Coordinates of C-alpha atoms in Angstrom, one line a residue:
Chain A
M23 CA 110.4 15.4 120.3
N24 CA 109.0 17.2 118.5
D25 CA 105.3 15.6 118.6
D26 CA 104.7 15.2 121.9
S27 CA 105.0 19.1 122.0
L28 CA 101.6 21.0 122.8
L29 CA 100.1 22.7 119.8
T30 CA 99.7 19.2 118.2
L31 CA 98.1 17.8 120.9
I32 CA 95.9 20.4 120.2
A33 CA 95.7 19.7 116.6
N34 CA 94.8 16.3 117.0
A35 CA 92.2 16.7 119.2
S36 CA 88.8 16.8 117.9
L37 CA 86.1 19.5 116.7
P38 CA 83.9 20.6 119.3
V39 CA 87.0 20.3 121.8
Q40 CA 88.6 22.4 119.7
L41 CA 86.1 25.2 119.7
V42 CA 85.5 24.4 123.4
M43 CA 89.2 25.5 123.5
L44 CA 89.2 28.4 120.7
L45 CA 86.2 29.5 123.3
L46 CA 88.0 29.6 126.3
L47 CA 90.9 31.3 124.8
A48 CA 88.7 33.6 123.1
A49 CA 87.3 34.4 126.6
S50 CA 90.1 34.7 128.5
V51 CA 92.0 37.1 126.0
F52 CA 88.1 39.4 126.6
S53 CA 89.0 38.9 130.9
W54 CA 92.0 40.5 130.3
A55 CA 91.4 43.3 128.6
L56 CA 88.6 44.0 130.7
M57 CA 90.3 43.9 133.3
Y58 CA 93.2 46.1 131.9
V59 CA 89.4 48.7 131.3
K60 CA 87.8 48.3 134.6
R61 CA 92.3 48.9 137.4
G62 CA 92.1 52.2 134.8
Y63 CA 88.7 53.5 135.9
I64 CA 88.6 52.3 139.9
R65 CA 92.2 53.8 140.1
Q66 CA 91.1 57.2 138.0
S67 CA 88.0 57.2 139.9
Q68 CA 90.0 57.2 143.3
A69 CA 92.2 59.0 142.8
E70 CA 89.9 61.5 142.0
A71 CA 87.5 60.9 145.1
K72 CA 91.0 62.0 147.2
T73 CA 91.6 65.1 145.5
F74 CA 88.5 66.2 145.3
E75 CA 87.7 65.7 148.7
G76 CA 91.1 67.8 149.9
R77 CA 90.0 70.5 148.0
F78 CA 86.9 70.5 149.3
W79 CA 87.6 70.5 152.9
S80 CA 90.2 72.8 152.1
G81 CA 87.7 74.9 152.9
I82 CA 87.1 76.9 149.6
N83 CA 83.8 78.4 149.7
L84 CA 81.2 76.0 148.1
S85 CA 79.6 79.0 145.1
D86 CA 83.5 79.3 144.8
L87 CA 84.4 76.1 144.5
F88 CA 81.3 75.6 141.7
A89 CA 81.9 78.1 139.4
Q90 CA 86.2 76.6 139.1
L91 CA 84.1 73.3 138.1
S92 CA 81.1 75.0 136.3
V93 CA 84.0 76.2 134.1
R94 CA 85.7 73.6 133.2
Q95 CA 84.8 71.7 130.2
D96 CA 85.4 68.5 130.5
R97 CA 83.5 65.6 131.4
R98 CA 83.5 65.0 135.7
F99 CA 82.8 61.7 138.0
G100 CA 82.8 60.3 140.3
L101 CA 82.7 62.5 143.5
E102 CA 82.6 66.1 141.3
A103 CA 79.8 64.9 139.6
I104 CA 78.1 64.7 142.9
F105 CA 79.3 67.6 143.9
E106 CA 77.9 70.1 140.3
N107 CA 75.1 68.2 140.8
G108 CA 73.5 68.7 144.3
F109 CA 74.9 72.1 144.1
R110 CA 73.0 72.7 141.2
E111 CA 69.3 71.4 141.8
F112 CA 69.9 73.1 145.2
A113 CA 71.1 76.5 144.2
R114 CA 67.9 76.1 141.1
A115 CA 65.5 75.0 144.4
R116 CA 66.7 78.1 146.2
K117 CA 65.8 80.2 143.6
A118 CA 62.8 78.7 143.1
E119 CA 61.8 80.0 146.6
L120 CA 61.0 77.1 148.2
D121 CA 60.5 75.9 151.3
N122 CA 63.7 75.0 153.3
S123 CA 63.3 71.4 153.8
E124 CA 62.6 71.4 150.3
V125 CA 65.6 73.0 148.7
V126 CA 68.0 70.6 150.9
R127 CA 65.4 67.5 149.5
A128 CA 65.8 68.3 145.9
A129 CA 69.6 67.9 146.7
H130 CA 69.4 65.3 148.5
R131 CA 68.0 63.9 145.3
A132 CA 70.4 65.2 142.2
M133 CA 72.4 64.2 144.3
K134 CA 71.6 60.3 144.5
V135 CA 70.2 59.8 140.8
S136 CA 74.4 61.1 140.0
M137 CA 75.8 59.1 142.3
S138 CA 73.4 55.6 140.9
R139 CA 75.3 57.2 137.8
E140 CA 78.4 56.5 138.9
I141 CA 77.7 53.1 140.9
E142 CA 76.8 52.1 137.8
L143 CA 79.8 53.1 135.9
L144 CA 82.2 51.5 138.1
E145 CA 80.0 48.2 137.8
N146 CA 79.9 47.8 134.2
N147 CA 80.3 44.8 132.8
L148 CA 81.8 43.1 136.6
P149 CA 78.8 40.2 136.1
F150 CA 81.3 39.8 132.4
L151 CA 84.1 38.4 135.1
A152 CA 82.1 36.8 137.7
T153 CA 80.5 35.2 134.1
V154 CA 83.7 33.6 132.5
G155 CA 85.4 32.8 136.6
S156 CA 81.9 30.5 137.1
V157 CA 80.9 29.1 133.8
S158 CA 84.6 28.5 131.9
P159 CA 85.8 25.5 133.8
Y160 CA 82.2 23.6 132.9
V161 CA 83.1 25.1 129.2
G162 CA 86.3 23.5 129.7
L163 CA 84.3 20.6 131.3
F164 CA 82.6 19.5 128.2
G165 CA 85.2 19.7 126.2
T166 CA 87.7 16.8 128.4
V167 CA 84.0 14.9 128.3
W168 CA 83.8 14.7 124.5
G169 CA 86.9 14.0 123.8
I170 CA 87.1 11.2 126.2
M171 CA 83.5 10.1 124.8
E172 CA 85.5 9.9 121.5
S173 CA 88.4 8.0 122.8
F174 CA 85.9 5.4 125.0
R175 CA 84.6 4.9 121.0
A176 CA 87.0 4.7 119.0
L177 CA 87.7 1.5 121.0
A178 CA 84.8 -0.4 120.3
G179 CA 86.1 -2.2 117.1
V180 CA 88.9 -3.3 118.6
Q181 CA 89.4 -6.9 120.6
Q182 CA 91.9 -6.2 122.0
A183 CA 92.1 -3.4 124.7
T184 CA 95.0 -1.9 125.9
L185 CA 95.9 1.5 127.7
A186 CA 97.7 3.0 125.4
M187 CA 95.1 3.6 122.7
V188 CA 93.5 5.6 124.8
A189 CA 96.1 7.4 127.1
P190 CA 96.4 10.5 124.2
G191 CA 93.0 11.1 123.5
I192 CA 92.2 11.9 127.2
S193 CA 95.4 13.5 127.7
E194 CA 94.4 15.9 124.8
A195 CA 90.7 16.3 126.0
L196 CA 91.6 17.0 129.6
I197 CA 93.9 20.3 127.3
A198 CA 89.9 21.8 127.5
T199 CA 90.1 21.7 131.2
A200 CA 93.5 23.0 132.0
M201 CA 92.6 25.8 129.4
G202 CA 89.3 26.7 131.2
L203 CA 90.9 27.1 134.6
L204 CA 93.2 29.5 133.0
A205 CA 90.9 32.0 132.6
A206 CA 88.5 31.1 135.5
I207 CA 91.3 31.9 138.1
P208 CA 92.2 35.3 137.2
A209 CA 88.9 36.7 136.4
V210 CA 87.6 35.6 140.0
V211 CA 90.7 36.9 141.5
A212 CA 90.0 40.1 139.7
Y213 CA 86.2 39.8 140.2
N214 CA 86.6 39.3 143.7
R215 CA 89.0 42.4 144.4
F216 CA 86.9 44.6 142.4
T217 CA 83.8 43.9 143.4
S218 CA 85.4 45.1 147.6
D219 CA 86.7 48.0 145.4
I220 CA 83.6 49.1 144.4
D221 CA 81.9 48.8 147.8
A222 CA 85.1 50.6 149.8
M223 CA 83.8 53.8 146.6
V224 CA 80.7 53.5 147.5
V225 CA 80.4 53.8 150.7
R226 CA 82.6 56.9 150.8
Y227 CA 80.2 58.2 147.5
E228 CA 77.6 57.9 150.5
N229 CA 79.7 59.5 153.6
F230 CA 80.3 62.9 150.8
L231 CA 76.6 62.9 150.0
E232 CA 75.3 63.0 153.8
E233 CA 78.1 65.0 154.8
F234 CA 77.4 67.8 151.8
T235 CA 73.9 67.1 152.7
G236 CA 74.3 68.3 156.1
I237 CA 76.5 71.4 154.4
L238 CA 73.5 72.8 152.9
Q239 CA 70.8 72.2 156.0
R240 CA 72.6 75.2 157.9
Q241 CA 73.7 76.5 154.4
A242 CA 69.6 77.4 153.5
Q243 CA 69.0 78.1 156.9
S244 CA 71.3 80.9 156.7
P245 CA 69.5 83.6 155.5
R246 CA 69.6 84.5 151.4
Chain B
M20 CA 80.7 44.4 126.7
L21 CA 82.1 44.3 123.2
A22 CA 81.3 47.9 122.7
E23 CA 83.7 48.8 126.3
L24 CA 86.3 46.7 124.7
L25 CA 86.6 48.7 121.0
K26 CA 86.7 51.7 123.0
H27 CA 89.9 50.4 124.6
P28 CA 91.5 48.5 121.1
R29 CA 94.6 48.9 123.9
A30 CA 93.4 47.0 126.5
L31 CA 92.8 44.5 123.8
L32 CA 95.6 44.5 122.0
I33 CA 98.2 44.4 125.2
S34 CA 95.6 40.9 126.6
L35 CA 96.3 39.8 123.5
A36 CA 100.2 39.8 123.4
L37 CA 99.6 38.7 127.0
H38 CA 98.2 35.8 125.5
A39 CA 100.4 35.2 122.7
V40 CA 103.4 35.0 125.0
V41 CA 102.0 32.9 127.7
I42 CA 102.0 30.3 125.1
G43 CA 104.8 30.3 123.6
V44 CA 106.4 30.1 127.0
I45 CA 104.4 27.5 127.1
V46 CA 104.8 25.5 123.2
V47 CA 108.3 25.9 123.6
N48 CA 109.2 24.3 127.5
F49 CA 106.4 21.9 127.2
H50 CA 107.3 18.4 126.3
F51 CA 105.6 15.2 127.8
V52 CA 109.0 13.3 129.4
D53 CA 108.5 9.6 128.4
R54 CA 106.0 9.1 126.0
P55 CA 105.5 5.0 124.9
D56 CA 105.3 3.7 121.7
L57 CA 101.9 3.5 120.6
I58 CA 100.2 0.8 119.3
K59 CA 98.0 1.3 117.1
P60 CA 94.6 -0.2 116.7
G61 CA 94.9 -3.4 114.2
Q62 CA 98.1 -4.4 115.9
V63 CA 96.8 -6.6 117.9
E64 CA 100.1 -9.7 117.9
K65 CA 98.9 -12.7 116.6
T66 CA 96.7 -15.9 118.1
V67 CA 98.2 -19.4 117.8
K68 CA 95.1 -22.3 117.4
A69 CA 95.4 -24.0 120.2
E70 CA 93.6 -27.3 119.6
V71 CA 93.6 -31.3 121.9
V72 CA 94.9 -33.6 120.0
D73 CA 94.9 -37.7 120.7
Q74 CA 97.3 -40.1 120.9
Q75 CA 96.9 -43.1 119.5
Q76 CA 96.2 -41.1 115.6
L77 CA 99.9 -39.1 116.6
D78 CA 101.5 -42.3 116.5
A79 CA 100.0 -44.0 113.9
R80 CA 100.1 -40.8 111.6
E81 CA 103.9 -41.2 113.1
K82 CA 104.3 -45.1 111.7
Q83 CA 102.8 -43.9 108.2
K84 CA 105.3 -41.1 108.4
Q85 CA 108.3 -43.8 108.7
A86 CA 106.8 -46.0 106.0
E87 CA 107.2 -43.6 103.6
E88 CA 110.4 -42.3 103.9
Q89 CA 112.0 -45.7 103.7
R90 CA 110.3 -45.8 100.4
I91 CA 110.9 -42.4 99.1
K92 CA 115.2 -43.5 99.9
D93 CA 115.6 -47.0 98.6
E94 CA 114.6 -45.2 94.9
A95 CA 116.7 -42.7 95.6
R96 CA 119.8 -45.7 96.2
K97 CA 118.1 -47.7 93.1
K98 CA 118.3 -44.7 90.3
K99 CA 121.7 -43.7 91.6
E100 CA 123.3 -46.7 90.8
A101 CA 121.4 -46.9 87.1
E102 CA 123.5 -43.4 86.4
A103 CA 126.8 -44.3 88.2
R104 CA 127.1 -47.6 84.8
R105 CA 125.5 -45.2 82.8
L106 CA 128.9 -42.8 83.3
A107 CA 131.3 -45.5 83.9
E108 CA 130.5 -46.7 79.8
K109 CA 130.1 -43.2 78.5
K110 CA 134.6 -42.4 80.5
R111 CA 135.9 -45.7 79.4
K112 CA 134.7 -44.2 75.0
E113 CA 136.1 -40.4 75.6
E114 CA 139.3 -42.3 76.6
E115 CA 139.7 -44.6 73.4
K116 CA 139.3 -41.3 71.2
K117 CA 141.3 -39.0 73.5
K118 CA 143.7 -40.8 72.1
A119 CA 144.3 -41.3 68.4
E120 CA 143.7 -37.5 68.8
L121 CA 147.0 -37.7 70.0
K122 CA 148.9 -39.2 67.8
R123 CA 148.2 -37.7 64.3
K124 CA 148.6 -34.5 66.5
K125 CA 152.2 -35.3 67.8
E126 CA 153.3 -35.8 64.1
A127 CA 151.9 -32.5 62.6
E128 CA 154.3 -30.5 65.7
E129 CA 157.7 -32.7 64.3
K130 CA 156.9 -30.9 60.6
R131 CA 155.7 -28.2 62.1
K132 CA 159.7 -27.5 64.0
K133 CA 161.7 -28.1 61.0
E134 CA 160.1 -25.8 58.7
V135 CA 160.6 -22.9 62.0
A136 CA 163.8 -24.1 63.2
R137 CA 164.6 -22.7 58.6
K138 CA 163.9 -19.9 58.5
A139 CA 165.0 -19.1 61.5
E140 CA 168.0 -19.6 60.1
E141 CA 167.5 -17.2 57.3
K142 CA 165.8 -14.5 60.1
R143 CA 168.8 -14.5 62.2
K144 CA 171.6 -13.6 59.4
A145 CA 169.7 -10.6 58.1
E146 CA 169.1 -9.2 61.3
D147 CA 173.2 -9.4 61.6
K148 CA 173.4 -7.9 58.9
R149 CA 171.0 -4.7 60.2
K150 CA 172.9 -4.0 63.2
A151 CA 176.3 -3.9 62.5
E152 CA 175.0 -0.4 59.9
E153 CA 173.1 0.9 62.5
K154 CA 176.1 1.2 65.5
R155 CA 178.2 2.3 62.9
K156 CA 175.3 6.1 61.8
A157 CA 174.6 5.5 66.2
E158 CA 178.9 6.0 66.4
E159 CA 178.5 8.7 63.8
K160 CA 175.6 10.2 65.5
R161 CA 177.4 10.1 69.9
K162 CA 180.3 12.0 67.5
A163 CA 178.6 15.4 66.3
E164 CA 177.2 15.5 70.0
E165 CA 179.1 15.8 72.5
K166 CA 180.4 18.9 70.2
R167 CA 177.4 20.7 69.8
K168 CA 177.2 19.8 74.5
A169 CA 180.9 21.5 74.3
E170 CA 180.3 24.2 72.7
E171 CA 176.7 24.5 74.9
K172 CA 178.3 24.4 77.8
R173 CA 181.1 26.8 76.9
K174 CA 178.4 29.8 76.0
A175 CA 176.6 28.5 79.6
E176 CA 179.4 29.4 81.5
E177 CA 180.0 32.7 80.1
K178 CA 176.9 33.9 80.9
R179 CA 177.0 32.3 84.2
K180 CA 179.1 34.7 84.8
A181 CA 178.1 37.5 83.5
E182 CA 174.9 37.4 85.2
E183 CA 176.7 36.0 88.7
K184 CA 178.7 39.4 88.2
R185 CA 174.8 41.5 87.8
K186 CA 174.0 39.9 90.7
A187 CA 176.9 41.2 93.0
E188 CA 176.1 44.9 91.5
E189 CA 172.6 44.5 92.5
K190 CA 173.2 43.4 95.6
R191 CA 176.0 45.8 96.6
K192 CA 173.0 48.9 95.0
A193 CA 170.3 47.3 97.5
E194 CA 173.0 47.1 100.1
E195 CA 173.5 50.7 99.4
A196 CA 169.4 51.1 99.8
R197 CA 168.6 49.1 103.1
I198 CA 170.7 51.2 105.3
A199 CA 169.9 54.3 103.6
E200 CA 166.3 53.1 104.3
E201 CA 167.5 52.1 107.7
K202 CA 169.2 55.0 108.4
R203 CA 165.9 57.0 107.2
K204 CA 163.5 55.1 109.3
A205 CA 165.5 55.6 112.9
E206 CA 164.9 58.9 112.6
E207 CA 161.6 59.0 112.1
A208 CA 160.8 56.3 114.4
R209 CA 162.8 58.7 117.2
I210 CA 161.0 61.5 115.7
A211 CA 158.3 59.8 116.4
E212 CA 159.0 59.4 119.9
E213 CA 159.0 62.8 120.7
K214 CA 156.4 63.3 118.9
R215 CA 154.5 60.9 121.2
K216 CA 156.4 61.9 124.4
A217 CA 155.1 65.3 123.9
E218 CA 151.3 64.2 123.5
E219 CA 151.6 62.3 126.4
K220 CA 152.3 65.2 128.2
R221 CA 149.8 67.2 126.5
K222 CA 147.4 64.6 127.3
A223 CA 148.2 63.8 130.8
E224 CA 148.6 67.8 131.3
E225 CA 144.4 67.8 129.6
E226 CA 143.9 65.2 132.3
R227 CA 145.3 67.4 135.5
K228 CA 142.9 70.5 134.2
R229 CA 140.3 68.1 134.3
K230 CA 140.6 67.2 137.0
E231 CA 141.1 70.3 138.8
A232 CA 138.5 71.9 137.0
E233 CA 136.1 68.4 137.8
Q234 CA 136.9 68.8 141.3
R235 CA 136.2 72.1 141.7
R236 CA 132.8 71.7 139.8
L237 CA 131.6 69.6 142.2
A238 CA 133.2 72.0 145.5
E239 CA 130.6 74.2 144.3
E240 CA 127.4 71.9 143.2
E241 CA 128.1 70.8 146.7
Q242 CA 127.3 75.2 147.5
K243 CA 125.0 75.0 145.6
R244 CA 123.3 72.7 147.2
K245 CA 124.1 72.9 151.1
E246 CA 123.1 76.9 150.0
A247 CA 120.1 75.2 148.2
E248 CA 119.2 73.2 151.5
L249 CA 119.8 75.3 153.9
K250 CA 117.4 78.1 152.0
A251 CA 114.6 75.5 152.1
K252 CA 115.0 74.6 155.9
L253 CA 115.0 78.4 156.2
Q254 CA 112.6 78.7 154.0
A255 CA 110.2 75.8 155.9
E256 CA 110.6 77.1 158.7
E257 CA 110.4 80.9 157.6
N258 CA 107.0 79.5 156.4
Q259 CA 105.9 77.0 159.8
R260 CA 105.9 80.5 161.3
R261 CA 104.4 82.3 159.4
L262 CA 101.3 79.6 159.5
K263 CA 101.3 79.3 163.3
S264 CA 101.2 82.4 163.2
L265 CA 98.0 82.9 160.3
R266 CA 96.2 79.7 162.8
D267 CA 97.1 81.7 166.1
A268 CA 95.0 84.5 163.9
Y269 CA 92.6 83.0 162.0
K270 CA 91.6 81.0 165.9
L271 CA 91.4 84.4 167.3
A272 CA 89.4 85.8 165.1
I273 CA 86.9 83.2 165.6
L274 CA 87.5 83.4 169.1
Q275 CA 86.5 87.3 168.9
K276 CA 83.7 86.8 167.0
V277 CA 83.2 84.6 168.8
R278 CA 82.5 86.7 171.2
R279 CA 81.3 89.6 169.6
N280 CA 77.8 88.5 169.1
W281 CA 77.5 86.0 173.2
I282 CA 75.5 87.8 174.5
R283 CA 75.8 87.5 179.4
P284 CA 72.7 84.6 179.6
T285 CA 70.7 86.6 182.7
G286 CA 70.5 85.4 186.3
S287 CA 74.7 84.2 185.9
E288 CA 76.6 85.2 188.7
K289 CA 79.6 82.6 188.1
I290 CA 81.4 83.0 184.3
P291 CA 83.2 79.9 184.3
E292 CA 85.5 79.2 181.2
C293 CA 84.3 76.3 178.6
W294 CA 86.0 74.5 176.1
V295 CA 84.0 73.9 173.0
R296 CA 83.7 71.6 169.7
V297 CA 83.0 73.3 166.4
L298 CA 83.0 71.6 163.8
Q299 CA 83.2 73.2 161.4
G300 CA 82.0 72.3 156.4
P301 CA 83.3 74.5 153.2
G302 CA 83.1 78.2 153.8
G303 CA 83.0 78.5 157.4
I304 CA 79.3 76.7 158.1
I305 CA 79.0 75.4 161.2
L306 CA 77.1 72.0 161.5
D307 CA 77.6 70.7 164.9
V308 CA 79.1 71.8 168.1
T309 CA 79.8 70.3 171.5
F310 CA 80.9 70.6 174.8
G311 CA 84.1 69.4 176.3
D312 CA 85.3 70.8 180.1
C313 CA 83.0 73.0 181.2
P314 CA 83.0 73.3 185.2
G315 CA 79.9 75.0 186.7
G316 CA 78.7 75.5 183.4
N317 CA 74.9 75.5 183.7
N318 CA 72.3 74.7 180.3
A319 CA 71.5 78.0 180.0
Y320 CA 74.7 79.1 180.2
R321 CA 75.9 76.7 177.4
A322 CA 73.1 77.4 175.2
S323 CA 74.6 81.3 175.5
I324 CA 77.7 80.0 173.3
E325 CA 76.6 77.7 170.7
N326 CA 74.0 80.6 170.0
A327 CA 76.8 83.0 169.2
V328 CA 78.1 80.1 167.9
Y329 CA 75.4 80.0 165.0
K330 CA 75.8 83.3 164.9
S331 CA 79.4 83.8 164.0
E332 CA 78.2 82.1 161.5
P333 CA 80.0 82.0 159.0
L334 CA 82.8 81.6 160.6
P335 CA 85.9 83.9 159.5
K336 CA 87.7 83.1 157.0
P337 CA 91.4 81.8 156.9
G338 CA 94.6 83.8 155.7
D339 CA 95.9 80.2 154.0
P340 CA 93.2 77.6 152.6
A341 CA 96.4 75.0 154.1
I342 CA 95.3 76.6 157.9
F343 CA 91.4 75.7 157.9
E344 CA 89.9 72.6 160.6
R345 CA 87.2 71.2 160.2
E346 CA 86.9 70.3 164.1
L347 CA 87.5 73.4 165.6
N348 CA 87.7 73.8 169.4
F349 CA 89.0 76.8 171.6
N350 CA 88.3 78.0 175.4
F351 CA 85.5 80.3 175.6
K352 CA 86.7 82.4 178.2
P353 CA 84.0 85.7 178.8
E354 CA 86.1 88.7 178.3

């Protein structure tokens, strides 16, 4: 019964349909790889935020915390990066003997920039998943329509048309739609999941930023 | 997007492997249950051409056909009769020829028979003579043969006897050897058995010892575990106590510092107790001060407490980072 296997169906399909299938397969492979990478990065960010918040609210002196961070050599991301940039700006502005409100504003600005960079890193490449999720069913449908067109055209030459003559062609063509859906469904699920996770992270960053600004404001008022 | 993925080749590999597995499963398991035999294009069944036929025309055609058939039949019959006549003539002539031939053959046969009889007689006589001679010779040969056979038989008998004697001897020896062997084997088996028993005993002993040791070890481990548990529990309790005392000290230090910084507002006679909630940030920075239950406290009194709290910034550090609290609640009472 090897004659009926999916593989022969694909091998018998016409070239445009085969190209569409190849495209969809590539899209699926890339979107899964991207999901893997993205999931890892988001998890890492969540873990980092949790540990850093724990450290920040453990009553440690802010300059001590900053000194601990500056010693480390690795690249900082997430809350650590926001904190470090904000505090560095705060210290610099204070040294420049700026107005208290100016100092806080400068630190706030630095943290905003840092935060938007972090968010950009989190959201990086997500549009690809969205594109795969929304476009691959259409691409699959295109392959199917093309395949059906061809099998009807083959029908034109004969006098007695039977369903049995077009059925294999249509069956072949429908594989393209199946593949399109197969590529799209995980991509959409992952995209929705990631966007909600990232939104939660953004809220977390914003909360931290506001709280930290408040603390800096208090610190600016205290004597130097 | 590609650059990002190339930075993580592992992800790409995992994804590829996943797809390979899925495709493999689908290819192995995917069969259409009942696929009909396909009719190939151009294999359409033969069409039959239909046409309208007139009845009269059909009748005429039929009559014509019958007359034709009659004619063909007559011709065949005539041809057949002529053929039969010709064959009868031919047969008669052949018959006559055969009779003459037969007569000639008979005469020749009689002559040949006489000649044969004569020759047979001569041959028979010569044969009789030859047979007598042969019989004599065979008799002589038979006698010589009998003599030779008797001699051979005698010799074979002698040989057989010698052989039997030798075999008996061998059998006896083998029997002796067998008995000795059996005896030896029995001895060996006995020794082996003894050895085996000793071995078993030794093993059983070892097993028993091992079990005992195991039990001892388990008991010891259990003991140790219990001790460790107890120790951990004590440690935890100790830690808890320490933290509690530290927390008490921490709160007291904060309260004392605030009290030191408090300036009694002028004109107030009665000084009530007041619940104060302080929100602090890292490093003992004060973020917010709010009042809870504060019966009879006027605004000036509250302001004086708030001032005292802000003056106490930074608040004292806790002895252990674990007991740091973002939100502090304490009951402020002067003296």
